[in-house]
Amino acid sequence: MTLTQKLINDGNDAVDEMLQGVLAAHGAHLRQAAPRAIVALHGPRAGKVALVIGGGSGHEPAFLGYVGRGLADAAAIGNVFASPPPQPIIDAALASHGGAGVLFMYGNYAGDVMNFDMAAEMLEMDGIEARTVLTTDDVASSPDRSKRRGVAGNVFIFKAAGAAADLDMTLDEVERIARHANARTYTMGVALSACSLPQTRHPNFDLPPGEMEIGMGIHGEPGIRRAALRPANAVVDEIMDRLLAEMQAARGDRVAVLVNGLGATPLMELYILNARIAERLAAEGLAVHLTLVGAYCTALEMAGASVTLMHLDDTLQLLIDHPCDCAMFRQG
Amino acid sequence: MTLTQKLINDGNDAVDEMLQGVLAAHGAHLRQAAPRAIVALHGPRAGKVALVIGGGSGHEPAFLGYVGRGLADAAAIGNVFASPPPQPIIDAALASHGGAGVLFMYGNYAGDVMNFDMAAEMLEMDGIEARTVLTTDDVASSPDRSKRRGVAGNVFIFKAAGAAADLDMTLDEVERIARHANARTYTMGVALSACSLPQTRHPNFDLPPGEMEIGMGIHGEPGIRRAALRPANAVVDEIMDRLLAEMQAARGDRVAVLVNGLGATPLMELYILNARIAERLAAEGLAVHLTLVGAYCTALEMAGASVTLMHLDDTLQLLIDHPCDCAMFRQG
Amino acid sequence: MLYQTCHLADLFEGFASLMARERDALCRMDGLIGDADHGIAMSQGMAAAHTAVAALGDVTLQDQFNAAAKGFLNAVGASSGPLYATAFLRAGKLAGPRTQMPLADTPQIIAAMAEGIAQRGKAVPGQKTMLDAFAPAAAALGAGSLRADIAAARSAAQAGAAATTDMIATIGRAALLGERSRGHPDPGAASAALLITAFCDQIERLAQSEDTP
Amino acid sequence: MLYQTCHLADLFEGFASLMARERDALCRMDGLIGDADHGIAMSQGMAAAHTAVAALGDVTLQDQFNAAAKGFLNAVGASSGPLYATAFLRAGKLAGPRTQMPLADTPQIIAAMAEGIAQRGKAVPGQKTMLDAFAPAAAALGAGSLRADIAAARSAAQAGAAATTDMIATIGRAALLGERSRGHPDPGAASAALLITAFCDQIERLAQSEDTP
Ligand SMILES: Nc1ncnc2c1ncn2[C@@H]1O[C@H](COP(=O)(O)OP(=O)(O)O)[C@@H](O)[C@H]1O
Ligand SMILES: Nc1ncnc2c1ncn2[C@@H]1O[C@H](COP(=O)(O)OP(=O)(O)O)[C@@H](O)[C@H]1O
Ligand SMILES: [Mg+2]
Ligand SMILES: [Mg+2]
Ligand SMILES: [Mg+2]
Ligand SMILES: [Mg+2]
């Protein structure tokens, strides 16, 4: 059996070695509060709500790349595609809380919910209030918004909440803004290849050449359907039709756009997608306030891309523009 | 024959559609002076040496992502893996020169040399002085430094020259610094898969599973040798042995490190490489002043990575730290 | 015949090697309706549980189960982590702070685990999860002798896991697939059936050795 | 018999369709010792040259060559762009500002192109480049009749291109390969041999139609 080509050592060590490399590179931004809890050097402060994010590894720069002043205060790091257990979540919360409460934000997956909930219960025993806002931006994953997965839209949603916290809003306010940001963020993606876990180095699903999976999740979960791979513009059109229908924006409304690569798809392709996305938004009379293009939330070496629209209002626009300084993401 | 899976439209339109998408996303940083000449909105100014970079497409974020205040003033954009013709080079120079001369910087490839030299001749007729500094950082490509290819080290070398120009140094000084930066920058890479041109969507070379190409160029040019794919640490050791032998640094010297993904290799793997790189540098007694990790100079969707070391001195360190604000790269 | 801490330690050692062996098959199964990591979670989790239990000195059955729970959870996270951790905590509560328990009571460990999983996962049978192996096995208990119980639990677990193939997932990662989840077995049920089988086999062996002294 | 602007326009049309046809084969060849794009450069370049020439009104042969040079160069860049652009400019100088030239003089177009390439590329024969098709073809000229010249140039170009297989590249992208460049033909020489052959075939046909009026 052919093993997927990877630059790794023992697959079981991949996550910890990655963290070692991250800390070696980003000692000016990050510190390791516990083996799997990464904290912003300049993020947490007394009286500020602590934003703790987290999830499985393999989505880099998510989640640890979004830890920094103005965005998340800490991240709990799981194994590849696996929620972190409660302990690193607790470690991250304890290392970052400033007496104003903790907000957990992460993608809506059964495993993450169980682990973060366990962590929240344990923190409560220590007198630390931890609230939770799940991200549910993947429109392809369910007709029911509350059941949807959280995918690349995380970047915008975390960004808005992190800015609110950095502006010293209360836990109530930060939570409300996080929910609001999530409710106005819509993502859909396509996969052009599978990815492989470092331990097995075996593609996690079969995708015959010439086909794509529409609505693929960022862990290789099957999406809405298989289809023949079509030209970029047709792919964008299918995605945009769906996102625009969900978003229900009026002419003149503003959006933030994220054209996200899933890991192996190069920038050239993402910008080609953006050319069409910009055309479609212009045709709808929507103003693009900000466009991010790149690998922001990946699935190891999966080929493919997702498009996220955040439907801005004055508050969200302000929060999206608020400066942040993370190891792998800067704004303002 | 299986076609490589790509999110593109007609392969012949890929570069121009990409530019359209870049301009749609980065209108606050970039403008299109001519179809294939991209200029920094806030870069060029009277009395400043204009730094014009360029080369084939398919290396994004190189080259256009490094156009911006404090780095390059303009870039000439070629077809995929093909030097731009003289016209866009001239367009880029004319749109960015500020009366203090133009410095062309690009990787040392026969095609680029011919096209940039033709452009320089034509500019001379218009009374504009254009000098040239070729980058030659790929230690694997030749024992003779002057014959070597320019690869990911471009990022550091351009950065140093762009900072010098932004500090209003003269053309002589900027040129001298550019040569100095190039002479102190060393890169070596490995490829784990081929890439495919958008027009043919056919892998540009055969790499059997389980093998890697050591010393691979960023256009899929064969490297030093084929070898069985080894664990990340062994790959890093081979690269570092070579780079350190070339660099001849003394204990206590400082370096800047770039761990560069070739397109399809995810951040997790790059950080795993960096963990070992940091260990090796520490063992040599070298201080790491800055580490960049990510896809900085790619070869379409090639899998693999390169490591660049810039051997800093006080001047280079200052220039590397000098702020820059490009569409795809920020510093300071 | 008594079920002693050495037996429980053996069980975890067996769980660890079983899950290591089945790792890639379980990952492939998870790849079809999930994220292809269930084999990794189970093998890492059971390896950690085994290591944690093996490291204990003179302890009770409950200590062992608690150590296994903590070891599994911290090594894994994911869905399996909280589910198995809770299952082991419940089993530990059942076994209690003693160094041995009557062999005849051991089948109730399955029932305790099933309850833990149902509670932690907020799941009911029929949703295409590991509970579809645990719940039928638990339900099969109490019919008669230890031997009969064990045999019934084992075949119920296996049948339950097999039956997940025809189910549509309504909870967990696979739930979003809807109709597309049908036709593939649930990996969590498959690993659960393997573990229950191994447990039943152990109890059966111990019961046999009692018969033939 | 005269070589007229309509003939040159035809030639460029032929070059364009020939390179389109050979695109993928040339890319594969370039993949072995270069960057796999030579077929794309040649097909785009010749398509642009053809388009530029076809768009001209009442012009001279030199105008046509100059337009082809500019069209090719601007569409392509790369190594092939400056090399063929210079070759066409030299050919245009040879043909001069006239609407026709004697058929007997046309073989010198090959020589002019060879000079242009050598000068622009700072290359000499034997370095495993397109010059290894052009230079032998040019050297084969002047032996005797037009027909003999054309036949000799064509086979010299083809033999020259074939001979690149055994050469080690010492200039251009492949030069860095050293010994590893041996054993593969040079794509630039291969495309050059195809173009020279097409040109020779055209001249031969025109010469024939002169014989059989
Ligand atoms: N809420 C739940 N209740 C019970 N079992 C569940 C629940 N959610 C998931 N499972 C089980 O967990 C298995 C997946 O485990 P695993 O792959 O380790 O975790 P993840 O889905 O987080 O990758 C599923 O096959 C299913 O049997
Ligand atoms: N200096 C040179 N002089 C003559 N021919 C050259 C020179 N450098 C390269 N070539 C020719 O150009 C060909 C490659 O063309 P092409 O693939 O279009 O350009 P690139 O190498 O820039 O990708 C080579 O096969 C060789 O024949
Ligand atoms: Mg998982
Ligand atoms: Mg090329
Ligand atoms: Mg799973
Ligand atoms: Mg080429």
PDB file of N, CA and C in Angstrom, chain B residues 1 12 79-87 109-111 114-115 117-118 121 141-142 147-149 197 199-200 202 204-205 213 219-226, chain D residues 23-24 27-28 30-38 40 44 73-83 85-86 89 120-122 170-173 176-177 180:
ATOM      1  N   MET B   1      -5.408   9.364 -19.446  1.00  0.00           N
ATOM      2  CA  MET B   1      -4.433   9.973 -18.542  1.00  0.00           C
ATOM      3  C   MET B   1      -5.142  10.813 -17.480  1.00  0.00           C
ATOM      4  N   ASN B  12      -4.956  28.569 -19.782  1.00  0.00           N
ATOM      5  CA  ASN B  12      -4.295  29.723 -20.393  1.00  0.00           C
ATOM      6  C   ASN B  12      -4.678  31.040 -19.721  1.00  0.00           C
ATOM      7  N   ASN B  79       4.262  34.293 -17.316  1.00  0.00           N
ATOM      8  CA  ASN B  79       3.417  33.106 -17.343  1.00  0.00           C
ATOM      9  C   ASN B  79       3.916  32.122 -16.292  1.00  0.00           C
ATOM     10  N   VAL B  80       3.194  31.032 -16.123  1.00  0.00           N
ATOM     11  CA  VAL B  80       3.616  30.052 -15.121  1.00  0.00           C
ATOM     12  C   VAL B  80       5.012  29.528 -15.462  1.00  0.00           C
ATOM     13  N   PHE B  81       5.912  29.640 -14.501  1.00  0.00           N
ATOM     14  CA  PHE B  81       7.307  29.181 -14.634  1.00  0.00           C
ATOM     15  C   PHE B  81       8.034  29.817 -15.816  1.00  0.00           C
ATOM     16  N   ALA B  82       7.611  30.983 -16.243  1.00  0.00           N
ATOM     17  CA  ALA B  82       8.262  31.627 -17.384  1.00  0.00           C
ATOM     18  C   ALA B  82       8.560  33.078 -17.035  1.00  0.00           C
ATOM     19  N   SER B  83       9.776  33.495 -17.297  1.00  0.00           N
ATOM     20  CA  SER B  83      10.117  34.904 -17.083  1.00  0.00           C
ATOM     21  C   SER B  83       9.106  35.792 -17.782  1.00  0.00           C
ATOM     22  N   PRO B  84       8.789  36.949 -17.200  1.00  0.00           N
ATOM     23  CA  PRO B  84       8.001  37.919 -17.955  1.00  0.00           C
ATOM     24  C   PRO B  84       8.815  38.419 -19.136  1.00  0.00           C
ATOM     25  N   PRO B  85       8.150  38.799 -20.223  1.00  0.00           N
ATOM     26  CA  PRO B  85       8.853  39.440 -21.340  1.00  0.00           C
ATOM     27  C   PRO B  85       9.298  40.842 -20.926  1.00  0.00           C
ATOM     28  N   PRO B  86      10.092  41.512 -21.751  1.00  0.00           N
ATOM     29  CA  PRO B  86      10.593  42.834 -21.364  1.00  0.00           C
ATOM     30  C   PRO B  86       9.484  43.852 -21.097  1.00  0.00           C
ATOM     31  N   GLN B  87       8.392  43.812 -21.835  1.00  0.00           N
ATOM     32  CA  GLN B  87       7.413  44.887 -21.731  1.00  0.00           C
ATOM     33  C   GLN B  87       6.879  45.084 -20.314  1.00  0.00           C
ATOM     34  N   TYR B 109      17.947  32.758 -13.559  1.00  0.00           N
ATOM     35  CA  TYR B 109      17.514  31.784 -14.579  1.00  0.00           C
ATOM     36  C   TYR B 109      17.778  32.405 -15.949  1.00  0.00           C
ATOM     37  N   ALA B 110      18.220  31.565 -16.885  1.00  0.00           N
ATOM     38  CA  ALA B 110      18.584  32.052 -18.222  1.00  0.00           C
ATOM     39  C   ALA B 110      17.491  32.927 -18.825  1.00  0.00           C
ATOM     40  N   GLY B 111      16.251  32.469 -18.730  1.00  0.00           N
ATOM     41  CA  GLY B 111      15.152  33.206 -19.351  1.00  0.00           C
ATOM     42  C   GLY B 111      14.963  34.572 -18.711  1.00  0.00           C
ATOM     43  N   MET B 114      17.721  37.036 -19.775  1.00  0.00           N
ATOM     44  CA  MET B 114      17.558  37.590 -21.126  1.00  0.00           C
ATOM     45  C   MET B 114      16.467  38.651 -21.171  1.00  0.00           C
ATOM     46  N   ASN B 115      15.343  38.383 -20.543  1.00  0.00           N
ATOM     47  CA  ASN B 115      14.220  39.331 -20.615  1.00  0.00           C
ATOM     48  C   ASN B 115      14.488  40.599 -19.808  1.00  0.00           C
ATOM     49  N   ASP B 117      17.434  41.788 -19.060  1.00  0.00           N
ATOM     50  CA  ASP B 117      18.503  42.537 -19.736  1.00  0.00           C
ATOM     51  C   ASP B 117      17.949  43.325 -20.923  1.00  0.00           C
ATOM     52  N   MET B 118      17.043  42.716 -21.675  1.00  0.00           N
ATOM     53  CA  MET B 118      16.426  43.449 -22.788  1.00  0.00           C
ATOM     54  C   MET B 118      15.680  44.671 -22.251  1.00  0.00           C
ATOM     55  N   GLU B 121      18.121  47.415 -21.268  1.00  0.00           N
ATOM     56  CA  GLU B 121      18.626  48.121 -22.456  1.00  0.00           C
ATOM     57  C   GLU B 121      17.620  49.151 -22.945  1.00  0.00           C
ATOM     58  N   SER B 141      22.082  23.733  -6.277  1.00  0.00           N
ATOM     59  CA  SER B 141      21.975  23.787  -7.737  1.00  0.00           C
ATOM     60  C   SER B 141      23.315  23.837  -8.450  1.00  0.00           C
ATOM     61  N   SER B 142      24.372  24.220  -7.765  1.00  0.00           N
ATOM     62  CA  SER B 142      25.698  24.257  -8.412  1.00  0.00           C
ATOM     63  C   SER B 142      26.755  24.490  -7.344  1.00  0.00           C
ATOM     64  N   LYS B 147      26.434  30.552 -10.502  1.00  0.00           N
ATOM     65  CA  LYS B 147      25.549  29.805 -11.408  1.00  0.00           C
ATOM     66  C   LYS B 147      24.282  29.321 -10.717  1.00  0.00           C
ATOM     67  N   ARG B 148      24.235  29.499  -9.401  1.00  0.00           N
ATOM     68  CA  ARG B 148      23.116  28.910  -8.668  1.00  0.00           C
ATOM     69  C   ARG B 148      21.785  29.573  -8.983  1.00  0.00           C
ATOM     70  N   ARG B 149      20.709  28.816  -8.751  1.00  0.00           N
ATOM     71  CA  ARG B 149      19.356  29.343  -8.918  1.00  0.00           C
ATOM     72  C   ARG B 149      18.988  30.225  -7.719  1.00  0.00           C
ATOM     73  N   LEU B 197       1.555  22.063 -14.627  1.00  0.00           N
ATOM     74  CA  LEU B 197       1.199  23.344 -15.227  1.00  0.00           C
ATOM     75  C   LEU B 197      -0.302  23.379 -15.471  1.00  0.00           C
ATOM     76  N   GLN B 199      -1.982  24.422 -17.902  1.00  0.00           N
ATOM     77  CA  GLN B 199      -2.408  24.077 -19.258  1.00  0.00           C
ATOM     78  C   GLN B 199      -2.402  22.577 -19.513  1.00  0.00           C
ATOM     79  N   THR B 200      -1.418  21.881 -18.960  1.00  0.00           N
ATOM     80  CA  THR B 200      -1.334  20.440 -19.243  1.00  0.00           C
ATOM     81  C   THR B 200      -1.952  19.595 -18.131  1.00  0.00           C
ATOM     82  N   HIS B 202      -0.581  17.938 -16.069  1.00  0.00           N
ATOM     83  CA  HIS B 202       0.142  16.674 -16.079  1.00  0.00           C
ATOM     84  C   HIS B 202       1.406  16.858 -15.242  1.00  0.00           C
ATOM     85  N   ASN B 204       4.897  17.378 -13.806  1.00  0.00           N
ATOM     86  CA  ASN B 204       6.049  17.759 -14.618  1.00  0.00           C
ATOM     87  C   ASN B 204       7.248  16.830 -14.448  1.00  0.00           C
ATOM     88  N   PHE B 205       7.170  15.924 -13.507  1.00  0.00           N
ATOM     89  CA  PHE B 205       8.160  14.843 -13.466  1.00  0.00           C
ATOM     90  C   PHE B 205       7.566  13.689 -12.696  1.00  0.00           C
ATOM     91  N   GLU B 213      13.031  14.025  -3.989  1.00  0.00           N
ATOM     92  CA  GLU B 213      14.102  14.591  -4.818  1.00  0.00           C
ATOM     93  C   GLU B 213      14.807  15.641  -3.966  1.00  0.00           C
ATOM     94  N   HIS B 219      10.849  25.031  -9.943  1.00  0.00           N
ATOM     95  CA  HIS B 219      10.062  24.814 -11.154  1.00  0.00           C
ATOM     96  C   HIS B 219      10.041  23.326 -11.467  1.00  0.00           C
ATOM     97  N   GLY B 220      10.381  22.521 -10.501  1.00  0.00           N
ATOM     98  CA  GLY B 220      10.435  21.092 -10.761  1.00  0.00           C
ATOM     99  C   GLY B 220      11.684  20.665 -11.497  1.00  0.00           C
ATOM    100  N   GLU B 221      12.681  21.534 -11.559  1.00  0.00           N
ATOM    101  CA  GLU B 221      13.946  21.080 -12.149  1.00  0.00           C
ATOM    102  C   GLU B 221      14.539  20.006 -11.245  1.00  0.00           C
ATOM    103  N   PRO B 222      15.057  18.935 -11.847  1.00  0.00           N
ATOM    104  CA  PRO B 222      15.677  17.901 -11.020  1.00  0.00           C
ATOM    105  C   PRO B 222      16.765  18.487 -10.120  1.00  0.00           C
ATOM    106  N   GLY B 223      16.967  17.836  -8.971  1.00  0.00           N
ATOM    107  CA  GLY B 223      17.914  18.350  -7.982  1.00  0.00           C
ATOM    108  C   GLY B 223      19.219  17.596  -8.007  1.00  0.00           C
ATOM    109  N   ILE B 224      19.707  17.291  -6.804  1.00  0.00           N
ATOM    110  CA  ILE B 224      20.991  16.597  -6.702  1.00  0.00           C
ATOM    111  C   ILE B 224      20.824  15.107  -6.925  1.00  0.00           C
ATOM    112  N   ARG B 225      19.812  14.562  -6.263  1.00  0.00           N
ATOM    113  CA  ARG B 225      19.629  13.120  -6.378  1.00  0.00           C
ATOM    114  C   ARG B 225      18.274  12.709  -5.852  1.00  0.00           C
ATOM    115  N   ARG B 226      17.869  11.516  -6.267  1.00  0.00           N
ATOM    116  CA  ARG B 226      16.702  10.856  -5.706  1.00  0.00           C
ATOM    117  C   ARG B 226      17.122  10.064  -4.485  1.00  0.00           C
TER     118      ARG B 226
ATOM    119  N   ARG D  23       2.480  20.479 -28.378  1.00  0.00           N
ATOM    120  CA  ARG D  23       2.604  21.122 -27.076  1.00  0.00           C
ATOM    121  C   ARG D  23       2.919  20.140 -25.948  1.00  0.00           C
ATOM    122  N   ASP D  24       2.067  19.134 -25.809  1.00  0.00           N
ATOM    123  CA  ASP D  24       2.226  18.257 -24.652  1.00  0.00           C
ATOM    124  C   ASP D  24       3.490  17.405 -24.727  1.00  0.00           C
ATOM    125  N   CYS D  27       6.295  19.588 -23.670  1.00  0.00           N
ATOM    126  CA  CYS D  27       6.259  19.794 -22.217  1.00  0.00           C
ATOM    127  C   CYS D  27       6.827  18.587 -21.482  1.00  0.00           C
ATOM    128  N   ARG D  28       6.447  17.423 -21.941  1.00  0.00           N
ATOM    129  CA  ARG D  28       6.978  16.215 -21.286  1.00  0.00           C
ATOM    130  C   ARG D  28       8.504  16.161 -21.403  1.00  0.00           C
ATOM    131  N   ASP D  30      10.521  18.677 -21.753  1.00  0.00           N
ATOM    132  CA  ASP D  30      11.084  19.717 -20.885  1.00  0.00           C
ATOM    133  C   ASP D  30      11.006  19.293 -19.408  1.00  0.00           C
ATOM    134  N   GLY D  31      10.011  18.467 -19.090  1.00  0.00           N
ATOM    135  CA  GLY D  31       9.864  18.016 -17.711  1.00  0.00           C
ATOM    136  C   GLY D  31      11.059  17.200 -17.243  1.00  0.00           C
ATOM    137  N   LEU D  32      11.703  16.522 -18.177  1.00  0.00           N
ATOM    138  CA  LEU D  32      12.804  15.638 -17.788  1.00  0.00           C
ATOM    139  C   LEU D  32      14.074  16.396 -17.430  1.00  0.00           C
ATOM    140  N   ILE D  33      14.320  17.520 -18.082  1.00  0.00           N
ATOM    141  CA  ILE D  33      15.554  18.256 -17.758  1.00  0.00           C
ATOM    142  C   ILE D  33      15.282  19.732 -17.475  1.00  0.00           C
ATOM    143  N   GLY D  34      14.028  20.131 -17.503  1.00  0.00           N
ATOM    144  CA  GLY D  34      13.720  21.550 -17.292  1.00  0.00           C
ATOM    145  C   GLY D  34      12.478  21.711 -16.459  1.00  0.00           C
ATOM    146  N   ASP D  35      11.595  22.597 -16.880  1.00  0.00           N
ATOM    147  CA  ASP D  35      10.436  22.925 -16.062  1.00  0.00           C
ATOM    148  C   ASP D  35       9.105  22.651 -16.750  1.00  0.00           C
ATOM    149  N   ALA D  36       9.141  21.801 -17.771  1.00  0.00           N
ATOM    150  CA  ALA D  36       7.916  21.218 -18.342  1.00  0.00           C
ATOM    151  C   ALA D  36       7.017  22.208 -19.063  1.00  0.00           C
ATOM    152  N   ASP D  37       7.563  23.371 -19.412  1.00  0.00           N
ATOM    153  CA  ASP D  37       6.689  24.358 -20.043  1.00  0.00           C
ATOM    154  C   ASP D  37       7.063  24.707 -21.477  1.00  0.00           C
ATOM    155  N   HIS D  38       8.039  24.044 -22.045  1.00  0.00           N
ATOM    156  CA  HIS D  38       8.498  24.479 -23.363  1.00  0.00           C
ATOM    157  C   HIS D  38       7.402  24.403 -24.426  1.00  0.00           C
ATOM    158  N   ILE D  40       4.275  24.812 -23.960  1.00  0.00           N
ATOM    159  CA  ILE D  40       3.353  25.931 -23.738  1.00  0.00           C
ATOM    160  C   ILE D  40       3.960  27.217 -24.294  1.00  0.00           C
ATOM    161  N   GLN D  44       2.063  29.008 -27.353  1.00  0.00           N
ATOM    162  CA  GLN D  44       1.556  30.371 -27.125  1.00  0.00           C
ATOM    163  C   GLN D  44       2.311  31.375 -27.984  1.00  0.00           C
ATOM    164  N   LEU D  73       7.417  37.364 -28.357  1.00  0.00           N
ATOM    165  CA  LEU D  73       8.087  37.802 -27.130  1.00  0.00           C
ATOM    166  C   LEU D  73       7.084  38.192 -26.045  1.00  0.00           C
ATOM    167  N   ASN D  74       6.120  39.003 -26.429  1.00  0.00           N
ATOM    168  CA  ASN D  74       5.180  39.503 -25.425  1.00  0.00           C
ATOM    169  C   ASN D  74       4.253  38.422 -24.889  1.00  0.00           C
ATOM    170  N   ALA D  75       4.010  37.420 -25.691  1.00  0.00           N
ATOM    171  CA  ALA D  75       3.130  36.350 -25.214  1.00  0.00           C
ATOM    172  C   ALA D  75       3.858  35.384 -24.296  1.00  0.00           C
ATOM    173  N   VAL D  76       5.161  35.324 -24.411  1.00  0.00           N
ATOM    174  CA  VAL D  76       5.881  34.197 -23.819  1.00  0.00           C
ATOM    175  C   VAL D  76       6.874  34.590 -22.731  1.00  0.00           C
ATOM    176  N   GLY D  77       7.730  35.553 -23.012  1.00  0.00           N
ATOM    177  CA  GLY D  77       8.860  35.747 -22.106  1.00  0.00           C
ATOM    178  C   GLY D  77       9.683  34.481 -22.097  1.00  0.00           C
ATOM    179  N   ALA D  78       9.993  33.946 -20.896  1.00  0.00           N
ATOM    180  CA  ALA D  78      10.745  32.690 -20.772  1.00  0.00           C
ATOM    181  C   ALA D  78      12.078  32.776 -21.503  1.00  0.00           C
ATOM    182  N   SER D  79      12.705  31.635 -21.756  1.00  0.00           N
ATOM    183  CA  SER D  79      13.918  31.642 -22.568  1.00  0.00           C
ATOM    184  C   SER D  79      13.560  31.743 -24.045  1.00  0.00           C
ATOM    185  N   SER D  80      12.539  31.018 -24.434  1.00  0.00           N
ATOM    186  CA  SER D  80      12.183  30.954 -25.849  1.00  0.00           C
ATOM    187  C   SER D  80      11.808  32.314 -26.407  1.00  0.00           C
ATOM    188  N   GLY D  81      11.219  33.165 -25.601  1.00  0.00           N
ATOM    189  CA  GLY D  81      10.732  34.453 -26.089  1.00  0.00           C
ATOM    190  C   GLY D  81      11.842  35.320 -26.662  1.00  0.00           C
ATOM    191  N   PRO D  82      12.817  35.691 -25.844  1.00  0.00           N
ATOM    192  CA  PRO D  82      13.914  36.511 -26.382  1.00  0.00           C
ATOM    193  C   PRO D  82      14.664  35.805 -27.509  1.00  0.00           C
ATOM    194  N   LEU D  83      14.805  34.495 -27.394  1.00  0.00           N
ATOM    195  CA  LEU D  83      15.579  33.774 -28.407  1.00  0.00           C
ATOM    196  C   LEU D  83      14.864  33.800 -29.759  1.00  0.00           C
ATOM    197  N   ALA D  85      12.387  35.807 -30.607  1.00  0.00           N
ATOM    198  CA  ALA D  85      12.174  37.191 -31.020  1.00  0.00           C
ATOM    199  C   ALA D  85      13.413  37.709 -31.743  1.00  0.00           C
ATOM    200  N   THR D  86      14.568  37.447 -31.174  1.00  0.00           N
ATOM    201  CA  THR D  86      15.803  37.893 -31.808  1.00  0.00           C
ATOM    202  C   THR D  86      16.002  37.179 -33.143  1.00  0.00           C
ATOM    203  N   LEU D  89      13.747  38.845 -35.615  1.00  0.00           N
ATOM    204  CA  LEU D  89      14.245  40.189 -35.989  1.00  0.00           C
ATOM    205  C   LEU D  89      15.384  40.073 -37.005  1.00  0.00           C
ATOM    206  N   ARG D 120      21.741  36.242 -28.821  1.00  0.00           N
ATOM    207  CA  ARG D 120      20.887  36.511 -27.665  1.00  0.00           C
ATOM    208  C   ARG D 120      21.181  35.553 -26.516  1.00  0.00           C
ATOM    209  N   GLY D 121      21.405  34.292 -26.870  1.00  0.00           N
ATOM    210  CA  GLY D 121      21.602  33.293 -25.812  1.00  0.00           C
ATOM    211  C   GLY D 121      23.046  33.186 -25.360  1.00  0.00           C
ATOM    212  N   LYS D 122      23.931  33.941 -26.017  1.00  0.00           N
ATOM    213  CA  LYS D 122      25.379  33.823 -25.752  1.00  0.00           C
ATOM    214  C   LYS D 122      25.772  32.344 -25.768  1.00  0.00           C
ATOM    215  N   THR D 170      25.250  22.782 -20.882  1.00  0.00           N
ATOM    216  CA  THR D 170      26.187  23.688 -20.196  1.00  0.00           C
ATOM    217  C   THR D 170      25.677  25.118 -20.197  1.00  0.00           C
ATOM    218  N   ILE D 171      24.420  25.301 -20.615  1.00  0.00           N
ATOM    219  CA  ILE D 171      23.826  26.633 -20.588  1.00  0.00           C
ATOM    220  C   ILE D 171      22.321  26.435 -20.389  1.00  0.00           C
ATOM    221  N   GLY D 172      21.655  27.467 -19.897  1.00  0.00           N
ATOM    222  CA  GLY D 172      20.207  27.369 -19.699  1.00  0.00           C
ATOM    223  C   GLY D 172      19.864  26.572 -18.447  1.00  0.00           C
ATOM    224  N   ARG D 173      18.562  26.395 -18.248  1.00  0.00           N
ATOM    225  CA  ARG D 173      18.040  25.774 -17.039  1.00  0.00           C
ATOM    226  C   ARG D 173      18.608  24.388 -16.770  1.00  0.00           C
ATOM    227  N   LEU D 176      22.426  23.099 -14.861  1.00  0.00           N
ATOM    228  CA  LEU D 176      22.723  22.760 -13.477  1.00  0.00           C
ATOM    229  C   LEU D 176      22.635  21.257 -13.227  1.00  0.00           C
ATOM    230  N   LEU D 177      22.016  20.541 -14.173  1.00  0.00           N
ATOM    231  CA  LEU D 177      21.860  19.097 -13.984  1.00  0.00           C
ATOM    232  C   LEU D 177      23.153  18.341 -14.199  1.00  0.00           C
ATOM    233  N   ARG D 180      23.304  14.518 -15.203  1.00  0.00           N
ATOM    234  CA  ARG D 180      21.910  14.034 -15.241  1.00  0.00           C
ATOM    235  C   ARG D 180      21.141  14.563 -16.434  1.00  0.00           C
TER     236      ARG D 180
END
